PDB file of N, CA and C in Angstrom:
ATOM      1  N   UNK H  89      71.556 -32.657-121.869  1.00 76.00           N
ATOM      2  CA  UNK H  89      72.736 -33.234-122.473  1.00 76.00           C
ATOM      3  C   UNK H  89      72.331 -34.538-123.160  1.00 76.00           C
ATOM      4  N   UNK H  90      72.724 -34.696-124.392  1.00 89.00           N
ATOM      5  CA  UNK H  90      72.403 -35.939-125.114  1.00 89.00           C
ATOM      6  C   UNK H  90      73.262 -37.100-124.608  1.00 89.00           C
ATOM      7  N   UNK H  91      73.004 -38.257-125.155  1.00 96.00           N
ATOM      8  CA  UNK H  91      73.796 -39.438-124.830  1.00 96.00           C
ATOM      9  C   UNK H  91      75.266 -39.131-125.102  1.00 96.00           C
ATOM     10  N   UNK H  92      76.137 -39.584-124.217  1.00 97.00           N
ATOM     11  CA  UNK H  92      77.564 -39.332-124.374  1.00 97.00           C
ATOM     12  C   UNK H  92      78.095 -40.050-125.608  1.00 97.00           C
ATOM     13  N   UNK H  93      78.996 -39.408-126.319  1.00 97.00           N
ATOM     14  CA  UNK H  93      79.554 -39.980-127.546  1.00 97.00           C
ATOM     15  C   UNK H  93      80.377 -41.230-127.273  1.00 97.00           C
ATOM     16  N   UNK H  94      81.059 -41.248-126.160  1.00 97.00           N
ATOM     17  CA  UNK H  94      81.859 -42.411-125.779  1.00 97.00           C
ATOM     18  C   UNK H  94      80.921 -43.420-125.112  1.00 97.00           C
ATOM     19  N   UNK H  95      80.738 -44.569-125.744  1.00 97.00           N
ATOM     20  CA  UNK H  95      79.792 -45.577-125.251  1.00 97.00           C
ATOM     21  C   UNK H  95      80.150 -46.084-123.851  1.00 97.00           C
ATOM     22  N   UNK H  96      81.427 -46.181-123.564  1.00 98.00           N
ATOM     23  CA  UNK H  96      81.835 -46.633-122.231  1.00 98.00           C
ATOM     24  C   UNK H  96      81.516 -45.582-121.172  1.00 98.00           C
ATOM     25  N   UNK H  97      81.701 -44.322-121.517  1.00 98.00           N
ATOM     26  CA  UNK H  97      81.349 -43.254-120.584  1.00 98.00           C
ATOM     27  C   UNK H  97      79.848 -43.266-120.328  1.00 98.00           C
ATOM     28  N   UNK H  98      79.061 -43.484-121.374  1.00 97.00           N
ATOM     29  CA  UNK H  98      77.607 -43.551-121.231  1.00 97.00           C
ATOM     30  C   UNK H  98      77.211 -44.714-120.323  1.00 97.00           C
ATOM     31  N   UNK H  99      77.806 -45.874-120.541  1.00 98.00           N
ATOM     32  CA  UNK H  99      77.514 -47.036-119.707  1.00 98.00           C
ATOM     33  C   UNK H  99      77.906 -46.775-118.261  1.00 98.00           C
ATOM     34  N   UNK H 100      79.030 -46.112-118.065  1.00 98.00           N
ATOM     35  CA  UNK H 100      79.491 -45.759-116.719  1.00 98.00           C
ATOM     36  C   UNK H 100      78.496 -44.805-116.056  1.00 98.00           C
ATOM     37  N   UNK H 101      78.062 -43.794-116.782  1.00 98.00           N
ATOM     38  CA  UNK H 101      77.102 -42.829-116.245  1.00 98.00           C
ATOM     39  C   UNK H 101      75.784 -43.508-115.888  1.00 98.00           C
ATOM     40  N   UNK H 102      75.311 -44.394-116.728  1.00 97.00           N
ATOM     41  CA  UNK H 102      74.059 -45.088-116.447  1.00 97.00           C
ATOM     42  C   UNK H 102      74.179 -45.979-115.215  1.00 97.00           C
ATOM     43  N   UNK H 103      75.318 -46.641-115.077  1.00 97.00           N
ATOM     44  CA  UNK H 103      75.534 -47.489-113.908  1.00 97.00           C
ATOM     45  C   UNK H 103      75.606 -46.650-112.634  1.00 97.00           C
ATOM     46  N   UNK H 104      76.257 -45.502-112.703  1.00 97.00           N
ATOM     47  CA  UNK H 104      76.296 -44.611-111.543  1.00 97.00           C
ATOM     48  C   UNK H 104      74.889 -44.132-111.178  1.00 97.00           C
ATOM     49  N   UNK H 105      74.107 -43.791-112.191  1.00 96.00           N
ATOM     50  CA  UNK H 105      72.745 -43.314-111.959  1.00 96.00           C
ATOM     51  C   UNK H 105      71.877 -44.394-111.316  1.00 96.00           C
ATOM     52  N   UNK H 106      72.200 -45.655-111.577  1.00 96.00           N
ATOM     53  CA  UNK H 106      71.460 -46.770-110.976  1.00 96.00           C
ATOM     54  C   UNK H 106      71.854 -46.996-109.526  1.00 96.00           C
ATOM     55  N   UNK H 107      72.919 -46.325-109.082  1.00 96.00           N
ATOM     56  CA  UNK H 107      73.335 -46.431-107.695  1.00 96.00           C
ATOM     57  C   UNK H 107      74.572 -47.276-107.454  1.00 96.00           C
ATOM     58  N   UNK H 108      75.208 -47.722-108.512  1.00 97.00           N
ATOM     59  CA  UNK H 108      76.436 -48.506-108.339  1.00 97.00           C
ATOM     60  C   UNK H 108      77.557 -47.609-107.830  1.00 97.00           C
ATOM     61  N   UNK H 109      78.513 -48.232-107.182  1.00 96.00           N
ATOM     62  CA  UNK H 109      79.704 -47.475-106.797  1.00 96.00           C
ATOM     63  C   UNK H 109      80.503 -47.167-108.049  1.00 96.00           C
ATOM     64  N   UNK H 110      81.378 -46.199-107.971  1.00 97.00           N
ATOM     65  CA  UNK H 110      82.193 -45.821-109.128  1.00 97.00           C
ATOM     66  C   UNK H 110      83.051 -46.995-109.582  1.00 97.00           C
ATOM     67  N   UNK H 111      83.593 -47.749-108.642  1.00 97.00           N
ATOM     68  CA  UNK H 111      84.433 -48.895-108.988  1.00 97.00           C
ATOM     69  C   UNK H 111      83.629 -49.960-109.724  1.00 97.00           C
ATOM     70  N   UNK H 112      82.431 -50.267-109.217  1.00 97.00           N
ATOM     71  CA  UNK H 112      81.583 -51.273-109.860  1.00 97.00           C
ATOM     72  C   UNK H 112      81.086 -50.781-111.217  1.00 97.00           C
ATOM     73  N   UNK H 113      80.727 -49.508-111.305  1.00 97.00           N
ATOM     74  CA  UNK H 113      80.261 -48.933-112.564  1.00 97.00           C
ATOM     75  C   UNK H 113      81.373 -48.949-113.604  1.00 97.00           C
ATOM     76  N   UNK H 114      82.582 -48.721-113.159  1.00 98.00           N
ATOM     77  CA  UNK H 114      83.745 -48.725-114.050  1.00 98.00           C
ATOM     78  C   UNK H 114      83.924 -50.105-114.675  1.00 98.00           C
ATOM     79  N   UNK H 115      83.825 -51.139-113.861  1.00 97.00           N
ATOM     80  CA  UNK H 115      83.937 -52.511-114.363  1.00 97.00           C
ATOM     81  C   UNK H 115      82.741 -52.852-115.255  1.00 97.00           C
ATOM     82  N   UNK H 116      81.554 -52.415-114.878  1.00 97.00           N
ATOM     83  CA  UNK H 116      80.338 -52.660-115.652  1.00 97.00           C
ATOM     84  C   UNK H 116      80.442 -52.060-117.054  1.00 97.00           C
ATOM     85  N   UNK H 117      81.129 -50.936-117.155  1.00 97.00           N
ATOM     86  CA  UNK H 117      81.294 -50.258-118.444  1.00 97.00           C
ATOM     87  C   UNK H 117      82.371 -50.909-119.307  1.00 97.00           C
ATOM     88  N   UNK H 118      83.035 -51.933-118.776  1.00 97.00           N
ATOM     89  CA  UNK H 118      84.024 -52.656-119.569  1.00 97.00           C
ATOM     90  C   UNK H 118      85.457 -52.212-119.369  1.00 97.00           C
ATOM     91  N   UNK H 119      85.668 -51.357-118.399  1.00 97.00           N
ATOM     92  CA  UNK H 119      87.033 -50.900-118.128  1.00 97.00           C
ATOM     93  C   UNK H 119      87.747 -51.873-117.202  1.00 97.00           C
ATOM     94  N   UNK H 120      89.047 -51.916-117.338  1.00 94.00           N
ATOM     95  CA  UNK H 120      89.886 -52.638-116.395  1.00 94.00           C
ATOM     96  C   UNK H 120      90.732 -51.585-115.714  1.00 94.00           C
ATOM     97  N   UNK H 121      90.761 -51.617-114.426  1.00 86.00           N
ATOM     98  CA  UNK H 121      91.537 -50.611-113.720  1.00 86.00           C
ATOM     99  C   UNK H 121      91.262 -50.671-112.240  1.00 86.00           C
ATOM    100  N   UNK H 122      91.571 -49.595-111.597  1.00 90.00           N
ATOM    101  CA  UNK H 122      91.434 -49.562-110.152  1.00 90.00           C
ATOM    102  C   UNK H 122      90.484 -48.459-109.711  1.00 90.00           C
ATOM    103  N   UNK H 123      90.382 -48.302-108.398  1.00 95.00           N
ATOM    104  CA  UNK H 123      89.491 -47.287-107.832  1.00 95.00           C
ATOM    105  C   UNK H 123      89.886 -45.886-108.260  1.00 95.00           C
ATOM    106  N   UNK H 124      91.165 -45.649-108.424  1.00 96.00           N
ATOM    107  CA  UNK H 124      91.632 -44.318-108.795  1.00 96.00           C
ATOM    108  C   UNK H 124      91.101 -43.906-110.158  1.00 96.00           C
ATOM    109  N   UNK H 125      91.176 -44.808-111.119  1.00 97.00           N
ATOM    110  CA  UNK H 125      90.683 -44.511-112.463  1.00 97.00           C
ATOM    111  C   UNK H 125      89.172 -44.314-112.449  1.00 97.00           C
ATOM    112  N   UNK H 126      88.461 -45.128-111.680  1.00 97.00           N
ATOM    113  CA  UNK H 126      87.004 -44.997-111.574  1.00 97.00           C
ATOM    114  C   UNK H 126      86.630 -43.663-110.941  1.00 97.00           C
ATOM    115  N   UNK H 127      87.353 -43.287-109.921  1.00 97.00           N
ATOM    116  CA  UNK H 127      87.103 -42.015-109.252  1.00 97.00           C
ATOM    117  C   UNK H 127      87.358 -40.843-110.192  1.00 97.00           C
ATOM    118  N   UNK H 128      88.434 -40.931-110.952  1.00 97.00           N
ATOM    119  CA  UNK H 128      88.777 -39.867-111.889  1.00 97.00           C
ATOM    120  C   UNK H 128      87.680 -39.694-112.939  1.00 97.00           C
ATOM    121  N   UNK H 129      87.174 -40.812-113.473  1.00 97.00           N
ATOM    122  CA  UNK H 129      86.125 -40.725-114.484  1.00 97.00           C
ATOM    123  C   UNK H 129      84.827 -40.195-113.885  1.00 97.00           C
ATOM    124  N   UNK H 130      84.559 -40.529-112.629  1.00 97.00           N
ATOM    125  CA  UNK H 130      83.323 -40.059-111.996  1.00 97.00           C
ATOM    126  C   UNK H 130      83.327 -38.549-111.783  1.00 97.00           C
ATOM    127  N   UNK H 131      84.506 -37.932-111.791  1.00 97.00           N
ATOM    128  CA  UNK H 131      84.575 -36.480-111.638  1.00 97.00           C
ATOM    129  C   UNK H 131      84.575 -35.747-112.971  1.00 97.00           C
ATOM    130  N   UNK H 132      84.517 -36.492-114.073  1.00 97.00           N
ATOM    131  CA  UNK H 132      84.439 -35.891-115.403  1.00 97.00           C
ATOM    132  C   UNK H 132      83.147 -35.072-115.485  1.00 97.00           C
ATOM    133  N   UNK H 133      83.244 -33.839-115.920  1.00 97.00           N
ATOM    134  CA  UNK H 133      82.096 -32.927-115.957  1.00 97.00           C
ATOM    135  C   UNK H 133      80.966 -33.487-116.814  1.00 97.00           C
ATOM    136  N   UNK H 134      81.291 -33.988-117.989  1.00 97.00           N
ATOM    137  CA  UNK H 134      80.251 -34.517-118.877  1.00 97.00           C
ATOM    138  C   UNK H 134      79.562 -35.732-118.276  1.00 97.00           C
ATOM    139  N   UNK H 135      80.330 -36.593-117.651  1.00 98.00           N
ATOM    140  CA  UNK H 135      79.743 -37.772-117.015  1.00 98.00           C
ATOM    141  C   UNK H 135      78.829 -37.334-115.868  1.00 98.00           C
ATOM    142  N   UNK H 136      79.289 -36.398-115.069  1.00 97.00           N
ATOM    143  CA  UNK H 136      78.475 -35.899-113.956  1.00 97.00           C
ATOM    144  C   UNK H 136      77.164 -35.280-114.417  1.00 97.00           C
ATOM    145  N   UNK H 137      77.231 -34.498-115.490  1.00 97.00           N
ATOM    146  CA  UNK H 137      76.013 -33.893-116.028  1.00 97.00           C
ATOM    147  C   UNK H 137      75.065 -34.951-116.558  1.00 97.00           C
ATOM    148  N   UNK H 138      75.609 -35.967-117.200  1.00 97.00           N
ATOM    149  CA  UNK H 138      74.776 -37.037-117.752  1.00 97.00           C
ATOM    150  C   UNK H 138      74.104 -37.832-116.632  1.00 97.00           C
ATOM    151  N   UNK H 139      74.829 -38.111-115.558  1.00 97.00           N
ATOM    152  CA  UNK H 139      74.256 -38.818-114.411  1.00 97.00           C
ATOM    153  C   UNK H 139      73.101 -38.001-113.840  1.00 97.00           C
ATOM    154  N   UNK H 140      73.305 -36.702-113.697  1.00 96.00           N
ATOM    155  CA  UNK H 140      72.248 -35.826-113.197  1.00 96.00           C
ATOM    156  C   UNK H 140      71.024 -35.842-114.092  1.00 96.00           C
ATOM    157  N   UNK H 141      71.253 -35.819-115.396  1.00 96.00           N
ATOM    158  CA  UNK H 141      70.140 -35.846-116.339  1.00 96.00           C
ATOM    159  C   UNK H 141      69.361 -37.156-116.230  1.00 96.00           C
ATOM    160  N   UNK H 142      70.061 -38.261-116.149  1.00 96.00           N
ATOM    161  CA  UNK H 142      69.393 -39.562-116.037  1.00 96.00           C
ATOM    162  C   UNK H 142      68.571 -39.622-114.756  1.00 96.00           C
ATOM    163  N   UNK H 143      69.145 -39.176-113.651  1.00 95.00           N
ATOM    164  CA  UNK H 143      68.427 -39.196-112.377  1.00 95.00           C
ATOM    165  C   UNK H 143      67.192 -38.306-112.425  1.00 95.00           C
ATOM    166  N   UNK H 144      67.306 -37.142-113.067  1.00 94.00           N
ATOM    167  CA  UNK H 144      66.154 -36.246-113.184  1.00 94.00           C
ATOM    168  C   UNK H 144      65.034 -36.880-113.998  1.00 94.00           C
ATOM    169  N   UNK H 145      65.387 -37.549-115.074  1.00 92.00           N
ATOM    170  CA  UNK H 145      64.369 -38.205-115.905  1.00 92.00           C
ATOM    171  C   UNK H 145      63.661 -39.299-115.127  1.00 92.00           C
ATOM    172  N   UNK H 146      64.412 -40.051-114.353  1.00 89.00           N
ATOM    173  CA  UNK H 146      63.814 -41.114-113.549  1.00 89.00           C
ATOM    174  C   UNK H 146      62.885 -40.512-112.496  1.00 89.00           C
ATOM    175  N   UNK H 147      63.311 -39.425-111.879  1.00 87.00           N
ATOM    176  CA  UNK H 147      62.486 -38.771-110.863  1.00 87.00           C
ATOM    177  C   UNK H 147      61.194 -38.225-111.479  1.00 87.00           C
ATOM    178  N   UNK H 148      61.291 -37.622-112.655  1.00 86.00           N
ATOM    179  CA  UNK H 148      60.095 -37.109-113.325  1.00 86.00           C
ATOM    180  C   UNK H 148      59.137 -38.240-113.669  1.00 86.00           C
ATOM    181  N   UNK H 149      59.683 -39.333-114.147  1.00 82.00           N
ATOM    182  CA  UNK H 149      58.849 -40.485-114.495  1.00 82.00           C
ATOM    183  C   UNK H 149      58.153 -41.029-113.240  1.00 82.00           C
ATOM    184  N   UNK H 150      58.864 -41.058-112.135  1.00 81.00           N
ATOM    185  CA  UNK H 150      58.276 -41.532-110.870  1.00 81.00           C
ATOM    186  C   UNK H 150      57.153 -40.605-110.426  1.00 81.00           C
ATOM    187  N   UNK H 151      57.326 -39.301-110.621  1.00 73.00           N
ATOM    188  CA  UNK H 151      56.274 -38.341-110.260  1.00 73.00           C
ATOM    189  C   UNK H 151      55.025 -38.589-111.099  1.00 73.00           C
ATOM    190  N   UNK H 152      55.203 -38.806-112.392  1.00 71.00           N
ATOM    191  CA  UNK H 152      54.058 -39.046-113.271  1.00 71.00           C
ATOM    192  C   UNK H 152      53.368 -40.342-112.858  1.00 71.00           C
ATOM    193  N   UNK H 153      54.122 -41.359-112.566  1.00 67.00           N
ATOM    194  CA  UNK H 153      53.540 -42.638-112.169  1.00 67.00           C
ATOM    195  C   UNK H 153      52.757 -42.493-110.866  1.00 67.00           C
ATOM    196  N   UNK H 154      53.308 -41.775-109.918  1.00 65.00           N
ATOM    197  CA  UNK H 154      52.626 -41.576-108.645  1.00 65.00           C
ATOM    198  C   UNK H 154      51.363 -40.738-108.824  1.00 65.00           C
ATOM    199  N   UNK H 155      51.412 -39.771-109.719  1.00 64.00           N
ATOM    200  CA  UNK H 155      50.261 -38.909-109.947  1.00 64.00           C
ATOM    201  C   UNK H 155      49.145 -39.660-110.675  1.00 64.00           C
ATOM    202  N   UNK H 156      49.475 -40.657-111.453  1.00 68.00           N
ATOM    203  CA  UNK H 156      48.490 -41.431-112.198  1.00 68.00           C
ATOM    204  C   UNK H 156      47.713 -42.404-111.326  1.00 68.00           C
ATOM    205  N   UNK H 157      48.183 -42.673-110.172  1.00 65.00           N
ATOM    206  CA  UNK H 157      47.514 -43.653-109.296  1.00 65.00           C
ATOM    207  C   UNK H 157      46.366 -43.060-108.562  1.00 65.00           C
TER     208      UNK H 157
END
């Protein structure tokens, strides 16, 4: 999946992939709202797929780094 078209959704997905809570990631992405809105966005299929893709890329990079040592 390519970068999400909505820049705020992309920022939210990246923050989630870094390990932030949904509420903190929601604020980091520039949204104002509550836990409910953050939770709702975290269940968005596209956001979930993007988070998975980011995590997979990081894991692959870690494998290459470990193998190079």
